mmCIF file of C-alpha atoms in Angstrom:
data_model
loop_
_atom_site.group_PDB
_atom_site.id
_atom_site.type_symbol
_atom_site.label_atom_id
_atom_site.label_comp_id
_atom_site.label_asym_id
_atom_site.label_seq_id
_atom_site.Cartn_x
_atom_site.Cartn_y
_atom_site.Cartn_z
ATOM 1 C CA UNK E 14 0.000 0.000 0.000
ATOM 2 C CA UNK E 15 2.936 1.870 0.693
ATOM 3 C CA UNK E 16 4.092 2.200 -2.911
ATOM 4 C CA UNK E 17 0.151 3.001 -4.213
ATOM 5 C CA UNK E 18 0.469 5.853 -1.392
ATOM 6 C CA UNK E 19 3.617 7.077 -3.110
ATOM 7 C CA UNK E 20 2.039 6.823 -6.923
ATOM 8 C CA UNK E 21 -0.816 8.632 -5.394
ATOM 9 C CA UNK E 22 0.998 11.446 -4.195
ATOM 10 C CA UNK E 23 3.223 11.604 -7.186
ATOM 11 C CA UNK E 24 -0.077 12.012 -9.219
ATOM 12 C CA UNK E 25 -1.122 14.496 -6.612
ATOM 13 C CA UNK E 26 1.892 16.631 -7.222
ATOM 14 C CA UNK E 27 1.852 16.739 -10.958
ATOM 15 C CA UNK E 28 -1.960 17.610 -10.587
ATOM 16 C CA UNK E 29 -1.271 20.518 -8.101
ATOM 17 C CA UNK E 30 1.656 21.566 -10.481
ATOM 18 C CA UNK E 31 -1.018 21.693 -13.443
ATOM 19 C CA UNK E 32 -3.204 23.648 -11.375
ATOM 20 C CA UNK E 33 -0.798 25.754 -10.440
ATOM 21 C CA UNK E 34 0.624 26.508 -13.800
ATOM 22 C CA UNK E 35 -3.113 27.218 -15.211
ATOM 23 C CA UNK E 36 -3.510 29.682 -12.653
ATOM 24 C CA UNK E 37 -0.610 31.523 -14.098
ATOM 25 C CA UNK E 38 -1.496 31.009 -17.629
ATOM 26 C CA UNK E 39 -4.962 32.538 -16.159
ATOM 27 C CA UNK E 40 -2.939 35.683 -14.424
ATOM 28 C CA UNK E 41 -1.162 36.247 -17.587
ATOM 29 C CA UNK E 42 -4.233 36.105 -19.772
ATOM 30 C CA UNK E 43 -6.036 38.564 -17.113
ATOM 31 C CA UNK E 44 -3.409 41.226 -17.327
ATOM 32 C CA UNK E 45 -3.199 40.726 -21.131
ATOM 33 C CA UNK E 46 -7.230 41.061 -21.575
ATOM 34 C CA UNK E 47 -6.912 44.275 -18.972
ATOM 35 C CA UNK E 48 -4.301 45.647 -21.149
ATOM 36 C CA UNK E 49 -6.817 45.022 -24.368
ATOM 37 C CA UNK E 50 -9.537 46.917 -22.735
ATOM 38 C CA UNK E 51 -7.337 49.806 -21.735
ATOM 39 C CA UNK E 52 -6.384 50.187 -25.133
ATOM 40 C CA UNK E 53 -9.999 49.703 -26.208
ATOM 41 C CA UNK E 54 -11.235 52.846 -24.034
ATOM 42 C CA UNK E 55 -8.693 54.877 -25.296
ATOM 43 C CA UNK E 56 -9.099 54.161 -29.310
ATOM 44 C CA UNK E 57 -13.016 54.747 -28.380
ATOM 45 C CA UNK E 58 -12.035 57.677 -26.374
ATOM 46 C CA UNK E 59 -10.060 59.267 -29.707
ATOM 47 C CA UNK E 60 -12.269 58.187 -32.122
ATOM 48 C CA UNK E 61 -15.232 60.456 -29.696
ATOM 49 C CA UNK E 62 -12.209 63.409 -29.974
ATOM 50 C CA UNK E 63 -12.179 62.772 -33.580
ATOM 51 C CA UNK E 64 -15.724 62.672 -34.468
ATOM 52 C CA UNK E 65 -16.352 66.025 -32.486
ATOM 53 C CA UNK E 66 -13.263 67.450 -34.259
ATOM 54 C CA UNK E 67 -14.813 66.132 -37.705
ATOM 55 C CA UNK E 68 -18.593 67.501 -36.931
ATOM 56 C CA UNK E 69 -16.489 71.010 -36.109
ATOM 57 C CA UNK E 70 -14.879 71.078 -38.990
ATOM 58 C CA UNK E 71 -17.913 69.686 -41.831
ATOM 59 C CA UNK E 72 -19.994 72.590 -40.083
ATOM 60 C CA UNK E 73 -17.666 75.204 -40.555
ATOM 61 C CA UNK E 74 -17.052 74.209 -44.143
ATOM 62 C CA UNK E 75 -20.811 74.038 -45.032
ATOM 63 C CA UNK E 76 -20.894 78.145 -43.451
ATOM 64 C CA UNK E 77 -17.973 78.742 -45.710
ATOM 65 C CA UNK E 78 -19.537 76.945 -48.740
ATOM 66 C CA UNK E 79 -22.681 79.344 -48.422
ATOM 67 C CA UNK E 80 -20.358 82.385 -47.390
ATOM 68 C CA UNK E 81 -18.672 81.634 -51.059
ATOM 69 C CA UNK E 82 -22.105 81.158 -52.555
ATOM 70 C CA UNK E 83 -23.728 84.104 -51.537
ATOM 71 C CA UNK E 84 -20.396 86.415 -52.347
ATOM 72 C CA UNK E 85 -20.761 84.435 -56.011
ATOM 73 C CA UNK E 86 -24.339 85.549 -56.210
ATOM 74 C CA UNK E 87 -23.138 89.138 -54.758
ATOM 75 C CA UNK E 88 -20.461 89.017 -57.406
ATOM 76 C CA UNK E 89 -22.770 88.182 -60.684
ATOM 77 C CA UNK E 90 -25.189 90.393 -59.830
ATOM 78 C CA UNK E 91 -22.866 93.505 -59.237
ATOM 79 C CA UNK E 92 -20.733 92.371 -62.694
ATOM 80 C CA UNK E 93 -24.454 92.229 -64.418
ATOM 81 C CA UNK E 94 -25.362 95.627 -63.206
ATOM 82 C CA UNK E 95 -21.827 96.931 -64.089
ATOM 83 C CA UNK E 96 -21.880 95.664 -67.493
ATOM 84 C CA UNK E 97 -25.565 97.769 -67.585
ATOM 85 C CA UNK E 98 -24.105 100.695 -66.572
ATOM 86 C CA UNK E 99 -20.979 100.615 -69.184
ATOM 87 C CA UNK E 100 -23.715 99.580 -71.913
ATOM 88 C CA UNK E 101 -25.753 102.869 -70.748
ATOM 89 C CA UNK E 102 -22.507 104.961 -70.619
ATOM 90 C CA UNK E 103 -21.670 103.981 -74.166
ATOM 91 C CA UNK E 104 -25.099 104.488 -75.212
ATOM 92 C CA UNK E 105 -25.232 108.087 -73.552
ATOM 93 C CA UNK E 106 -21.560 108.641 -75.270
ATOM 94 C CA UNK E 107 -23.119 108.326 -78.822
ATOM 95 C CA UNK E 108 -26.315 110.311 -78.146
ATOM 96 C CA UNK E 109 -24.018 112.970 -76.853
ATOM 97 C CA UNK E 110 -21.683 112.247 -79.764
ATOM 98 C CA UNK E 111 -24.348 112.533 -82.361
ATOM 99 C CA UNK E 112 -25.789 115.633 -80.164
ATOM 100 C CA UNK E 113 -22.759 117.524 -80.613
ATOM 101 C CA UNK E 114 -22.231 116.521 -84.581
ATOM 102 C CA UNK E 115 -25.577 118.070 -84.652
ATOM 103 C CA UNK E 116 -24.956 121.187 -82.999
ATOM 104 C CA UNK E 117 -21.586 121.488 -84.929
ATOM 105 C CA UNK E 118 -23.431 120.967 -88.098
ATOM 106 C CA UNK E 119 -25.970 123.390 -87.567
ATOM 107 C CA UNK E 120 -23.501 126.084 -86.324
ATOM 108 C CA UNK E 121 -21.581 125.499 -89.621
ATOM 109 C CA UNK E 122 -24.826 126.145 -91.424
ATOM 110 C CA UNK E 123 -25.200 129.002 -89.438
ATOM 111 C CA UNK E 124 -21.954 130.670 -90.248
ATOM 112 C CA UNK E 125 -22.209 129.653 -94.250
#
């Protein structure tokens, strides 16, 4: 019985030795998943940071977008109204042209 007491407690040391090194494996793998999650919270932390930063930044390019469309429309309508008043200058030129041809014309007439 002896020697069965012996094998027993041979088996009972390996077993306690398993045990013992799953437990580490276990400590290991707890520190290691601890580690994951840190790193988890901070990539979700950034990627909050960078979605604010994003929303910040699409909203301040839409207010420029319509700044720049509204100074286009400002910009066309002035160039359209400037490009009336050169047409009615150059109109107004030739009356006043023709206007004074007939006034020379007439005071040539005049003096003949």
């Amino acid at each position: 019985m002896t020697q069965q007491g012996a094998v027993l407690q041979g088996y009972n040391n390996e077993l306690v030795k398993c045990i013992e090194d799953l437990c580490m494996q276990k400590e290991e793998l707890n520190k290691q998943i601890q580690q994951a999650e840190e790193e988890k919270n901070k990539l979700q932390h950034e990627i909050q940071v960078l979605s604010e930063q994003l929303e910040c930044v699409c909203e301040n390019l839409a207010q420029k977008v319509a700044s720049r469309n509204e100074l286009d429309k400002i910009l066309a309508e002035t160039e359209a109204a400037y490009m009336k008043i050169l047409d009615s200058s150059r109109t107004l030129l030739n009356v006043l042209k023709k206007e004074v041809g007939s006034l020379k014309h007439m005071s040539e007439l005049k003096t003949n």
